[in-house]
mmCIF file of N, CA and C in Angstrom:
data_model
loop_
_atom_site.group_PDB
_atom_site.id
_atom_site.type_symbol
_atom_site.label_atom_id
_atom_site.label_comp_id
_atom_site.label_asym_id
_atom_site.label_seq_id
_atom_site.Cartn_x
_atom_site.Cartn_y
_atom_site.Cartn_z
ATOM 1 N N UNK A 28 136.095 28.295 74.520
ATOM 2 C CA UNK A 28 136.662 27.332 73.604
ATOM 3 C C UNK A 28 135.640 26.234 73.292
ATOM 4 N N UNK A 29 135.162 25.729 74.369
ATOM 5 C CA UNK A 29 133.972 24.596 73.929
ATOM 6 C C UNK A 29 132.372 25.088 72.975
ATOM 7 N N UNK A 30 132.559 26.420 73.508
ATOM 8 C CA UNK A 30 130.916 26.523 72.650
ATOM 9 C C UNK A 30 131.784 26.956 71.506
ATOM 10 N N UNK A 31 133.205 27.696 71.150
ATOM 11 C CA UNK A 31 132.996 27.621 69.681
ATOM 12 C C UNK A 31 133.509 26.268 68.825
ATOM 13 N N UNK A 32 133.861 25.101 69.773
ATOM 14 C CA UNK A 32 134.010 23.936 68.929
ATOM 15 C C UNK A 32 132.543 23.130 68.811
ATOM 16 N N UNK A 33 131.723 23.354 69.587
ATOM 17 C CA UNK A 33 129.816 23.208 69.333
ATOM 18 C C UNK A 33 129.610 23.660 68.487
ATOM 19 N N UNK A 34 129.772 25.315 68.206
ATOM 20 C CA UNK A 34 128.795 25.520 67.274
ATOM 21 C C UNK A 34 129.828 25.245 65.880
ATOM 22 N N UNK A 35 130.800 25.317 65.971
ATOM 23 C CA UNK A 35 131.665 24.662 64.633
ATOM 24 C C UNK A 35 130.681 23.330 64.006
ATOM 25 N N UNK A 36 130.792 22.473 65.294
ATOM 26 C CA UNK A 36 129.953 21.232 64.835
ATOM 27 C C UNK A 36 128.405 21.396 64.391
ATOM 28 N N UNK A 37 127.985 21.997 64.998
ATOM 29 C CA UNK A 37 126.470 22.701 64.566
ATOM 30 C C UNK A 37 126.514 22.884 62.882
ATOM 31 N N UNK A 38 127.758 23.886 62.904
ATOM 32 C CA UNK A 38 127.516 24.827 61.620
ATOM 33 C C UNK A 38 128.155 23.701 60.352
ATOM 34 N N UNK A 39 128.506 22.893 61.346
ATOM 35 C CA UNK A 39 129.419 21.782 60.124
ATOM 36 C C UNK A 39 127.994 20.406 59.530
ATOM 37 N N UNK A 40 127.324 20.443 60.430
ATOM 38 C CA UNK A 40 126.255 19.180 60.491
ATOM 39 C C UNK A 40 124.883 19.867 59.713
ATOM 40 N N UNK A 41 125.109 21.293 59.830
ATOM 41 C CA UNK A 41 124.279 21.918 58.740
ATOM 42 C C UNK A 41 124.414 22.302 57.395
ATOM 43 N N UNK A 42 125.440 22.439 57.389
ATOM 44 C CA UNK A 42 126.421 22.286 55.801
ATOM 45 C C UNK A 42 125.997 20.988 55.232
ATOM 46 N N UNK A 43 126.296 20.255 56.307
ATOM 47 C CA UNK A 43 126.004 18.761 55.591
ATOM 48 C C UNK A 43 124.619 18.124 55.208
ATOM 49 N N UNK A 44 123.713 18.591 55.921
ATOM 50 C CA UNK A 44 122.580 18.271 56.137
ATOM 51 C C UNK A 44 121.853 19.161 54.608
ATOM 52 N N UNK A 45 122.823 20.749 54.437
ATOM 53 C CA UNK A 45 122.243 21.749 53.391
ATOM 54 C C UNK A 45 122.545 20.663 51.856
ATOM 55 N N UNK A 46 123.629 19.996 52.096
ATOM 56 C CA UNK A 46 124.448 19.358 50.929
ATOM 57 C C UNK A 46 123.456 18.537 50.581
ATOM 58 N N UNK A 47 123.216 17.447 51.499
ATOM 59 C CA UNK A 47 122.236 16.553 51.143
ATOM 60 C C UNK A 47 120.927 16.123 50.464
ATOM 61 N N UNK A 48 120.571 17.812 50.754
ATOM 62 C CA UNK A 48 119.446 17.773 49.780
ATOM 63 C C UNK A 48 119.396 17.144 48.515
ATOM 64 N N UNK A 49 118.259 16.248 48.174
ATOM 65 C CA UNK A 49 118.434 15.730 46.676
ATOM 66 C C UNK A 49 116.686 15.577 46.601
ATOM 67 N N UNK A 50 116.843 15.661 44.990
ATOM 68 C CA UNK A 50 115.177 16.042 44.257
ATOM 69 C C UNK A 50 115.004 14.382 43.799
ATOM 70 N N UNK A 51 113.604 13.755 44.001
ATOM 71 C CA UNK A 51 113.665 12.659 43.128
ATOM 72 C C UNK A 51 112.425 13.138 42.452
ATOM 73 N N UNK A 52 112.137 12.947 41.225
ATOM 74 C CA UNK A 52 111.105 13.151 40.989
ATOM 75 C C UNK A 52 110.210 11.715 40.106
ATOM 76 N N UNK A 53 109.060 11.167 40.372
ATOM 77 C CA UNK A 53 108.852 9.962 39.651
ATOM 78 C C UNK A 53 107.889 10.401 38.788
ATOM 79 N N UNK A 54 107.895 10.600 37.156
ATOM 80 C CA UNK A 54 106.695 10.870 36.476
ATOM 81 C C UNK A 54 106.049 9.668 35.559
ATOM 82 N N UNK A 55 104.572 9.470 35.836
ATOM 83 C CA UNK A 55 104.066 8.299 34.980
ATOM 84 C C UNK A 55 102.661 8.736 34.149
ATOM 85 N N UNK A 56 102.909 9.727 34.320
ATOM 86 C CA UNK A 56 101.763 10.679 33.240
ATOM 87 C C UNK A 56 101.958 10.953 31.837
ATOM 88 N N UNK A 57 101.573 10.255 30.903
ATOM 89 C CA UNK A 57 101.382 10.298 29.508
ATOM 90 C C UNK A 57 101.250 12.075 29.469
ATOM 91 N N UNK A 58 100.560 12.449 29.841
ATOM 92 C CA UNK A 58 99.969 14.339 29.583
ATOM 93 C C UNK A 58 101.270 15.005 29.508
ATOM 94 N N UNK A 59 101.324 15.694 28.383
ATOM 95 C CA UNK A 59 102.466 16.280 28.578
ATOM 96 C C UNK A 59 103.220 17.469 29.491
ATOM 97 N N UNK A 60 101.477 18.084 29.966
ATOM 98 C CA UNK A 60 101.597 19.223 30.796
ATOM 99 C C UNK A 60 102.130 18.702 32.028
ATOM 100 N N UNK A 61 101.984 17.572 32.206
ATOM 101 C CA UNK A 61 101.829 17.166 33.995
ATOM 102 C C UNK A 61 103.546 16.480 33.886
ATOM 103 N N UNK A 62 104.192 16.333 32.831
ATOM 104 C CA UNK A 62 105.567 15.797 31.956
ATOM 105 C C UNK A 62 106.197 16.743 32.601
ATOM 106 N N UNK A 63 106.277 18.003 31.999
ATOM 107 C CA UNK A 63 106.751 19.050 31.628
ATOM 108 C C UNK A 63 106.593 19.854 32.779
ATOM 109 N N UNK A 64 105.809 20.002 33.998
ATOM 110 C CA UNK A 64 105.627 20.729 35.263
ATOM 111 C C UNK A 64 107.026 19.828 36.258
ATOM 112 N N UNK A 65 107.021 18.195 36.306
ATOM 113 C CA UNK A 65 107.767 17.518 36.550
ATOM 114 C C UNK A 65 109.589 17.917 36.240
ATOM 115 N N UNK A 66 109.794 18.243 35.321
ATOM 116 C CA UNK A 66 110.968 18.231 34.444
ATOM 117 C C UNK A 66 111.112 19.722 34.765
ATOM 118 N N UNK A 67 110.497 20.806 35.025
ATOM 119 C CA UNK A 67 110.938 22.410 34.787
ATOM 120 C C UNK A 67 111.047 22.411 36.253
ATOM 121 N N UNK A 68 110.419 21.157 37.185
ATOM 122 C CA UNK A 68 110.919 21.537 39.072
ATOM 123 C C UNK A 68 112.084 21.123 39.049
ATOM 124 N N UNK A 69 112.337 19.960 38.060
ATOM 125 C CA UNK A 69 113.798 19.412 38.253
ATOM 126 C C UNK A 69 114.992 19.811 37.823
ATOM 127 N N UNK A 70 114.582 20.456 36.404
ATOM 128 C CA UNK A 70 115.545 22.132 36.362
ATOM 129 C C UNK A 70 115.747 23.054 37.150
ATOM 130 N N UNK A 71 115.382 23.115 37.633
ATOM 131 C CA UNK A 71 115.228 24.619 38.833
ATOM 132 C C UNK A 71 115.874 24.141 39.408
ATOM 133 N N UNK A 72 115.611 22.479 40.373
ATOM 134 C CA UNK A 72 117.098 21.976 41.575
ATOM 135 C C UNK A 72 117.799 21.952 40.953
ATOM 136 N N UNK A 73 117.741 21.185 39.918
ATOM 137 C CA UNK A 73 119.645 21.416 39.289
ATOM 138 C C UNK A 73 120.524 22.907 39.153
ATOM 139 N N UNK A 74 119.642 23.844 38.680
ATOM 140 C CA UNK A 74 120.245 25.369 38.834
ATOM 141 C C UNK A 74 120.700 25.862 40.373
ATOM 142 N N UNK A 75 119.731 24.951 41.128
ATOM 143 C CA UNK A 75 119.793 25.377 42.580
ATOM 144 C C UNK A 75 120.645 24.319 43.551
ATOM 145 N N UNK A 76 121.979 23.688 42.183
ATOM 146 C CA UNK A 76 122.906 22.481 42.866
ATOM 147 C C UNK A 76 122.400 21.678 43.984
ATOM 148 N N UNK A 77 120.769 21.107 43.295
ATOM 149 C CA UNK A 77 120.420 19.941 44.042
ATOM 150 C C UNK A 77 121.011 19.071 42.870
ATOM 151 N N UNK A 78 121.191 17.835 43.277
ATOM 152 C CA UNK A 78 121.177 16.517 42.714
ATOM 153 C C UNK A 78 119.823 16.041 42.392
ATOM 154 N N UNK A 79 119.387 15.528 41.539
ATOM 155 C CA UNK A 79 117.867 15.755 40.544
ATOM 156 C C UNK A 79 118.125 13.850 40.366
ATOM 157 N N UNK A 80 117.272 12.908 40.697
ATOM 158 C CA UNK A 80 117.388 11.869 40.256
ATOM 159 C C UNK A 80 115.749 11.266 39.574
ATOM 160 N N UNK A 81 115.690 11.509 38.314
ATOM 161 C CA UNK A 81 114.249 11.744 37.880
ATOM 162 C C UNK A 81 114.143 10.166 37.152
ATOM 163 N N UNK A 82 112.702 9.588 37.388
ATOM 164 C CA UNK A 82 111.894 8.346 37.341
ATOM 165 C C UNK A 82 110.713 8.027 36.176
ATOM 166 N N UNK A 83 110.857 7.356 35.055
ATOM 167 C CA UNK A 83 109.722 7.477 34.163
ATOM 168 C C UNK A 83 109.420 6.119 33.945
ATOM 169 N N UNK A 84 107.710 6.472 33.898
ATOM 170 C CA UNK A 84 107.244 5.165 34.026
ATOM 171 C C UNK A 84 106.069 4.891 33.603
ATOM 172 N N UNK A 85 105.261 3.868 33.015
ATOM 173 C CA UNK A 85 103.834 3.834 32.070
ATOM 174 C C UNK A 85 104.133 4.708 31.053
ATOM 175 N N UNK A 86 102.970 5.697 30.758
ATOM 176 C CA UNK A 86 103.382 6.406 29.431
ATOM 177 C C UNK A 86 104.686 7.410 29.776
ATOM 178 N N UNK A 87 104.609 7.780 30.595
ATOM 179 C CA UNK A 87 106.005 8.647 30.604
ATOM 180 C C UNK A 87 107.217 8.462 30.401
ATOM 181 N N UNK A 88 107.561 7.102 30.364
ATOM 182 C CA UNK A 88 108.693 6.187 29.705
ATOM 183 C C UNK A 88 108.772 6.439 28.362
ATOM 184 N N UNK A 89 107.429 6.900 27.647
ATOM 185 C CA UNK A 89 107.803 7.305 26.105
ATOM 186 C C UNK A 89 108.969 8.495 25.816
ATOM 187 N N UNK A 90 108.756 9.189 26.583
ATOM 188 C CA UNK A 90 109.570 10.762 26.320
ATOM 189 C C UNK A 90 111.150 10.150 26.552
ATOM 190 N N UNK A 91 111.319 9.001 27.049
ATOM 191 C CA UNK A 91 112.873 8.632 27.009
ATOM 192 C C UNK A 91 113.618 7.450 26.106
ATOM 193 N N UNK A 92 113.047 7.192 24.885
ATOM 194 C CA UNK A 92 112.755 6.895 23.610
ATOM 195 C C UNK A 92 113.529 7.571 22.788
ATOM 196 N N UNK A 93 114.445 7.221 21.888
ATOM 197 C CA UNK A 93 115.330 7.488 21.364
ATOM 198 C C UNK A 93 114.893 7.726 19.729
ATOM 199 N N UNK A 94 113.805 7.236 19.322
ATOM 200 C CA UNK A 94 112.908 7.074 18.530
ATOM 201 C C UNK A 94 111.301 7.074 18.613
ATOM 202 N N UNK A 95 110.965 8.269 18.929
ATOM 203 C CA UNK A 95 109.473 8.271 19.324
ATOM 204 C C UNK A 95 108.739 8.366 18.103
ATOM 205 N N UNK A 96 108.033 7.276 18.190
ATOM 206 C CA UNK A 96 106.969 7.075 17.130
ATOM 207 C C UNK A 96 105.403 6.818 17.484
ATOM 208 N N UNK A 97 104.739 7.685 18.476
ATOM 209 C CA UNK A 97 103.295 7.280 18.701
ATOM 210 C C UNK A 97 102.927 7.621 17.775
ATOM 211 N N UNK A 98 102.861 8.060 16.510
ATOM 212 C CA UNK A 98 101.902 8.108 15.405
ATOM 213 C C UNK A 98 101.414 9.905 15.275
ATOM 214 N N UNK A 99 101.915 10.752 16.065
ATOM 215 C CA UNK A 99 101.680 12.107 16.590
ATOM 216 C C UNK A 99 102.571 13.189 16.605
ATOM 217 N N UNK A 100 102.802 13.974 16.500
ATOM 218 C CA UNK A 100 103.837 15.365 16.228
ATOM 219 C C UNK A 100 103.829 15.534 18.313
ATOM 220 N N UNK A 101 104.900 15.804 18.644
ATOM 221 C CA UNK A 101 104.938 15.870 20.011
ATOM 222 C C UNK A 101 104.527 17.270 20.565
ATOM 223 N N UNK A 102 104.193 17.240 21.994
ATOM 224 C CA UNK A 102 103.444 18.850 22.604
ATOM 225 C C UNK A 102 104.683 19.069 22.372
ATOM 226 N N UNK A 103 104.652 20.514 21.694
ATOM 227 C CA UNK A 103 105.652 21.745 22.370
ATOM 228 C C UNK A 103 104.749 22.449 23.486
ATOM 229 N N UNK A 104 105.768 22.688 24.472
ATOM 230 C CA UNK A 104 104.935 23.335 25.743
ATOM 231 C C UNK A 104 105.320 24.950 25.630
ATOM 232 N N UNK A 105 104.342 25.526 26.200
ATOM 233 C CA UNK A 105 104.649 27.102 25.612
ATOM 234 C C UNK A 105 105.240 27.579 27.589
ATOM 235 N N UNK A 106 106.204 28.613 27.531
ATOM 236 C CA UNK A 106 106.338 29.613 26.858
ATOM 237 C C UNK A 106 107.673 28.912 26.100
ATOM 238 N N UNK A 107 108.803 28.405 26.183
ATOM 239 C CA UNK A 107 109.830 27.866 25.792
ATOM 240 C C UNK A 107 109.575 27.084 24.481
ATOM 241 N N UNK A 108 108.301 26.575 24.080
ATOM 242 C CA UNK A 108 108.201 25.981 23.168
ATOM 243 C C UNK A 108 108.917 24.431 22.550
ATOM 244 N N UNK A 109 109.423 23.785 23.751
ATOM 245 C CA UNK A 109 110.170 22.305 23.969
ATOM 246 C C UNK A 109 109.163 21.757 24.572
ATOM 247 N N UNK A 110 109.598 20.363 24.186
ATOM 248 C CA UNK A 110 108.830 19.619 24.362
ATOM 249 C C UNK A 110 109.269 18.524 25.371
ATOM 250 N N UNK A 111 108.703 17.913 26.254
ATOM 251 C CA UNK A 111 109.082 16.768 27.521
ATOM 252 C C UNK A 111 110.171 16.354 26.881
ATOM 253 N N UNK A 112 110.633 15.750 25.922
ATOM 254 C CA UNK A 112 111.917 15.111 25.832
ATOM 255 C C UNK A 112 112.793 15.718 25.490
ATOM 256 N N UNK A 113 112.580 17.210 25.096
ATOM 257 C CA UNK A 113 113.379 17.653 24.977
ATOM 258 C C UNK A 113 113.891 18.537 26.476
ATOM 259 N N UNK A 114 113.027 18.563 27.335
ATOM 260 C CA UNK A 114 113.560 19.533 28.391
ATOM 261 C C UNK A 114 114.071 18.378 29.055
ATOM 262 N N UNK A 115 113.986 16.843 28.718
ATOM 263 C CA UNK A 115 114.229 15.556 29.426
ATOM 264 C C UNK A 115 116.129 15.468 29.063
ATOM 265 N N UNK A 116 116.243 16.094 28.236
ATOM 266 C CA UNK A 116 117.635 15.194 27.034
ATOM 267 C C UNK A 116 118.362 17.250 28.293
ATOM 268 N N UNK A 117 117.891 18.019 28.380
ATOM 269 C CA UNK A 117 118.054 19.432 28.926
ATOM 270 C C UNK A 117 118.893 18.550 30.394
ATOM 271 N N UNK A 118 117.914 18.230 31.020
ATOM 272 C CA UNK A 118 118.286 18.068 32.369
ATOM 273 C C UNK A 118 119.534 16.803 32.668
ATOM 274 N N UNK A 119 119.370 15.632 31.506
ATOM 275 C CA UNK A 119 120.625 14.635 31.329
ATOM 276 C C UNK A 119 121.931 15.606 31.144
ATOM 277 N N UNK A 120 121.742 16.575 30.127
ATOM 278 C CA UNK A 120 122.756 17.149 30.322
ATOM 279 C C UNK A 120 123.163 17.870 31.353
ATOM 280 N N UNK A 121 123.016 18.360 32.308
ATOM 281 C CA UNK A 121 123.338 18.870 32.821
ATOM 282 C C UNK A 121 123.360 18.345 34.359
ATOM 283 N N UNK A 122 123.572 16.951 34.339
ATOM 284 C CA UNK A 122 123.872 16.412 35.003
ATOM 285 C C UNK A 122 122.581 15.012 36.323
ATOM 286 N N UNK A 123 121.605 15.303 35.550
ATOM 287 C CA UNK A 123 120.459 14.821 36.666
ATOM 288 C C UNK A 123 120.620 13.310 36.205
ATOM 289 N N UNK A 124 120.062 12.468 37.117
ATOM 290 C CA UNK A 124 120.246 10.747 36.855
ATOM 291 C C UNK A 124 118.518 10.337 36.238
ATOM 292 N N UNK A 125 118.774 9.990 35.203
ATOM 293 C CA UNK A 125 117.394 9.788 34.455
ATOM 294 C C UNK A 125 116.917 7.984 34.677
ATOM 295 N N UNK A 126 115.814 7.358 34.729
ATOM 296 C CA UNK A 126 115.706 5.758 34.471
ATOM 297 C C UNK A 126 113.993 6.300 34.122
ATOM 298 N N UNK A 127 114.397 4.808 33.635
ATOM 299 C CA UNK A 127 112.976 3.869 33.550
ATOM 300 C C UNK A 127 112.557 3.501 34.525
ATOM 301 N N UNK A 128 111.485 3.048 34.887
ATOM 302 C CA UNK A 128 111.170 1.917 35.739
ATOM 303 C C UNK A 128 111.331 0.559 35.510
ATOM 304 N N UNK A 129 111.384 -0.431 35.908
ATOM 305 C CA UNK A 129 112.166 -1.755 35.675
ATOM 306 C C UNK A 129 111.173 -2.065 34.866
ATOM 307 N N UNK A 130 109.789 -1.790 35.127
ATOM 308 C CA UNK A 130 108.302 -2.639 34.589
ATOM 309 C C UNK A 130 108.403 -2.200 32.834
ATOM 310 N N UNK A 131 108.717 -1.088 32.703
ATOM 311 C CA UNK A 131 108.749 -0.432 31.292
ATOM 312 C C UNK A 131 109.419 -0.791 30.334
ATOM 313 N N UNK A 132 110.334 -1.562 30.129
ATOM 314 C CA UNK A 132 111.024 -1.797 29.049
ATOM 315 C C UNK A 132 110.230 -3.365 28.705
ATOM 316 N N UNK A 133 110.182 -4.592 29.706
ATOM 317 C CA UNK A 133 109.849 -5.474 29.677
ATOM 318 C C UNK A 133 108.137 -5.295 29.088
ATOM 319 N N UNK A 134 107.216 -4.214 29.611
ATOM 320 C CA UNK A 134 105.937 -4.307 29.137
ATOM 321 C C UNK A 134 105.575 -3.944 28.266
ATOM 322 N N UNK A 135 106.969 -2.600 27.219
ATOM 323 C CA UNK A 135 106.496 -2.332 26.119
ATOM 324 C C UNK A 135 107.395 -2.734 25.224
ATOM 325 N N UNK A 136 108.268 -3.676 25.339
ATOM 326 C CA UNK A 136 108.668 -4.898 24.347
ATOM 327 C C UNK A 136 110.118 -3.820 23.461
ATOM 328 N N UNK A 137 110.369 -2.745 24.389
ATOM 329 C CA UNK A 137 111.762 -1.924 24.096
ATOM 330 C C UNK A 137 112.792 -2.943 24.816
ATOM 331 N N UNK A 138 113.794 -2.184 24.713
ATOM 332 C CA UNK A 138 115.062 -2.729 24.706
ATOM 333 C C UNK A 138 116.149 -1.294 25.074
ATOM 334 N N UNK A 139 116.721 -1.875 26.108
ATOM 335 C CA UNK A 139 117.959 -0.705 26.739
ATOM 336 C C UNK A 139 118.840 0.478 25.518
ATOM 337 N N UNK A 140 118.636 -0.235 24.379
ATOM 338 C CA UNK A 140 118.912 0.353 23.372
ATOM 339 C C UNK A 140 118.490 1.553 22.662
ATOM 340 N N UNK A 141 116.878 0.877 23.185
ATOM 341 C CA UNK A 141 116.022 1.897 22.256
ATOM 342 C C UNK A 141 115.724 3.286 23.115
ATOM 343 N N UNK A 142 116.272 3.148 24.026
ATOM 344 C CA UNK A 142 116.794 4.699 25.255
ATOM 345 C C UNK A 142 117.726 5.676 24.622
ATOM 346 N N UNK A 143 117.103 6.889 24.879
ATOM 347 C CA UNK A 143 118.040 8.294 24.789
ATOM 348 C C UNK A 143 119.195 7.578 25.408
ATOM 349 N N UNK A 144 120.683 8.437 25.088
ATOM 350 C CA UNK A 144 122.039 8.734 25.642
ATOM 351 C C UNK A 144 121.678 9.142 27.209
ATOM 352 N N UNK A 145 122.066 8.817 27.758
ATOM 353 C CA UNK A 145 122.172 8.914 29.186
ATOM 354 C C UNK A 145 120.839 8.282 30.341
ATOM 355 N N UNK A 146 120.148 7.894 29.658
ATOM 356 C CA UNK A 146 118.850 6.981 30.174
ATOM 357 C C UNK A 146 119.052 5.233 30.315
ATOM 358 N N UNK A 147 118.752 5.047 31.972
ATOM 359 C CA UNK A 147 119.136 3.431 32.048
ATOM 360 C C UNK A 147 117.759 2.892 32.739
ATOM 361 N N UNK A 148 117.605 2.095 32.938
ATOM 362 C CA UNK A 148 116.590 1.207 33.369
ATOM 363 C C UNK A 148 116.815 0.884 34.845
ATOM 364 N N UNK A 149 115.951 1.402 35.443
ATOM 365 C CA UNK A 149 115.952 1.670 37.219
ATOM 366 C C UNK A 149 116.057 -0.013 37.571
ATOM 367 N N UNK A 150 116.776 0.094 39.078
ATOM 368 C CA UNK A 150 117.143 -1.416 39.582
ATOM 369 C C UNK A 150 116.286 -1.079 40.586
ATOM 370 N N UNK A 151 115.113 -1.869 41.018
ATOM 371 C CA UNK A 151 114.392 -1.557 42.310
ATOM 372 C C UNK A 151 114.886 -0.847 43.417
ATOM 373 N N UNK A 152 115.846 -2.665 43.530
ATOM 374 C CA UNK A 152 116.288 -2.189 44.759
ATOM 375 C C UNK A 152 117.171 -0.953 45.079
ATOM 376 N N UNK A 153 118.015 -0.322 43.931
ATOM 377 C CA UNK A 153 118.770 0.714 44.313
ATOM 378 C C UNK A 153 117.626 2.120 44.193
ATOM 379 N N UNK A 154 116.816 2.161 43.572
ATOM 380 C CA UNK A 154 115.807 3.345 43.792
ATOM 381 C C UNK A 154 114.970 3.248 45.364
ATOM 382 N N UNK A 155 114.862 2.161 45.797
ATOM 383 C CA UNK A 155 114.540 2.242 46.990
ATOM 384 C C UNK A 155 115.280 2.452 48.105
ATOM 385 N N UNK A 156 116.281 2.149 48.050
ATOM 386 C CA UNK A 156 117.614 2.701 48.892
ATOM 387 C C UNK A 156 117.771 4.324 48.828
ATOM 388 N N UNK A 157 117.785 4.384 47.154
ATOM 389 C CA UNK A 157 117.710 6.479 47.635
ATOM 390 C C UNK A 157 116.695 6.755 48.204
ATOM 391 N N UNK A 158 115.425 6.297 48.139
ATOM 392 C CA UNK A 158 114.433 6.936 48.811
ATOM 393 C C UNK A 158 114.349 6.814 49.887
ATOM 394 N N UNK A 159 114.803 6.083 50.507
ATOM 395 C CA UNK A 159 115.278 5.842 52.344
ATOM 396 C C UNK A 159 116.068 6.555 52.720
ATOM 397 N N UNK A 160 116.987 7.389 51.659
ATOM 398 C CA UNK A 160 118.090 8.081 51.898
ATOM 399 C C UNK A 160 117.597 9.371 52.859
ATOM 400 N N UNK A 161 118.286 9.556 54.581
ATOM 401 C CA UNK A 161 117.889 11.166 54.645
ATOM 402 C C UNK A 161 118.185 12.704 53.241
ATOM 403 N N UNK A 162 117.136 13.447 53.475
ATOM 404 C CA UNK A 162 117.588 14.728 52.901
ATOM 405 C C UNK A 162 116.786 14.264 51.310
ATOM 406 N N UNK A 163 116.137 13.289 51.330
ATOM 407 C CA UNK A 163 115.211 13.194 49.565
ATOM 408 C C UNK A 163 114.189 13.190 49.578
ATOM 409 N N UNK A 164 113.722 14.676 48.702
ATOM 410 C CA UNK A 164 112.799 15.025 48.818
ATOM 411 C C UNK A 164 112.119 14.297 47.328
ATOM 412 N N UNK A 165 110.233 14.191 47.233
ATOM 413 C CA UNK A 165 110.378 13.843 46.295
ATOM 414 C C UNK A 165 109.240 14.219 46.049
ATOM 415 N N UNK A 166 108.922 14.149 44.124
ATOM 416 C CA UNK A 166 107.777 14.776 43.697
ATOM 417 C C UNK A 166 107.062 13.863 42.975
ATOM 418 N N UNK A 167 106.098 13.852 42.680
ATOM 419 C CA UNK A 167 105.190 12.555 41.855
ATOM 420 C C UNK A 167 104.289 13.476 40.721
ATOM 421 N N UNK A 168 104.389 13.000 39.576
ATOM 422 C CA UNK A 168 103.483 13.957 38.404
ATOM 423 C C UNK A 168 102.885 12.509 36.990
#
């Protein structure tokens, strides 16, 4: 009776521990390739019911722009042929938590407005709290 209420707890603290897993990913790379490698890992956790909480910041804050105007026709990335904001607007839907970095809106003279649908402007302190969080794993591009 006791080892199968152990390993109950075992098998219950590993469930939990499996649950926990969560993807953060922070991208601050203008390049679209290094965009777009970022965003297709964070598709994959989301297919693979991780929780995806993805970070843009310096030039990579452009792709979450509701109105992109650098003066340039945007990468389509091959083989899919989408482009960072568009595999960006992909993963909002389907559930991943998108921000800015706090520094980005204030340094390039945007406004919470001028953000895609589902894109908010990161609060330090609560992005640093997930990252303290056990079970978050995270990627930098």
């Amino acid at each position: 009776m006791k080892k199968s209420i152990a390993l109950s707890l075992v098998l219950a603290c590993t469930a939990v521990a499996a649950q926990a897993e969560e993807l953060f990913v922070s991208i601050h790379s203008g390049n679209a390739m290094a965009q777009g490698a970022g965003l297709v890992l964070a598709g994959q956790a989301l297919e693979q019911k991780a929780p995806v909480r993805v970070l843009l910041c310096d030039a990579a804050g452009d792709i979450a722009l509701a109105n992109q105007d650098s003066g340039k026709a945007p990468v389509s990335l091959k083989p899919r042929n989408v482009t960072p904001q568009q595999m960006l607007q992909g993963l909002i839907k389907w559930g991943a938590k998108v921000e800015v970095c706090a520094l980005y809106l204030p340094n390039t003279g945007k406004q919470p407005t001028d953000l895609l649908a589902g894109v908010t402007a990161a609060k330090p302190a609560d992005v640093a709290a997930h990252l303290l969080k056990p079970g978050v794993k995270t990627l930098a591009f």
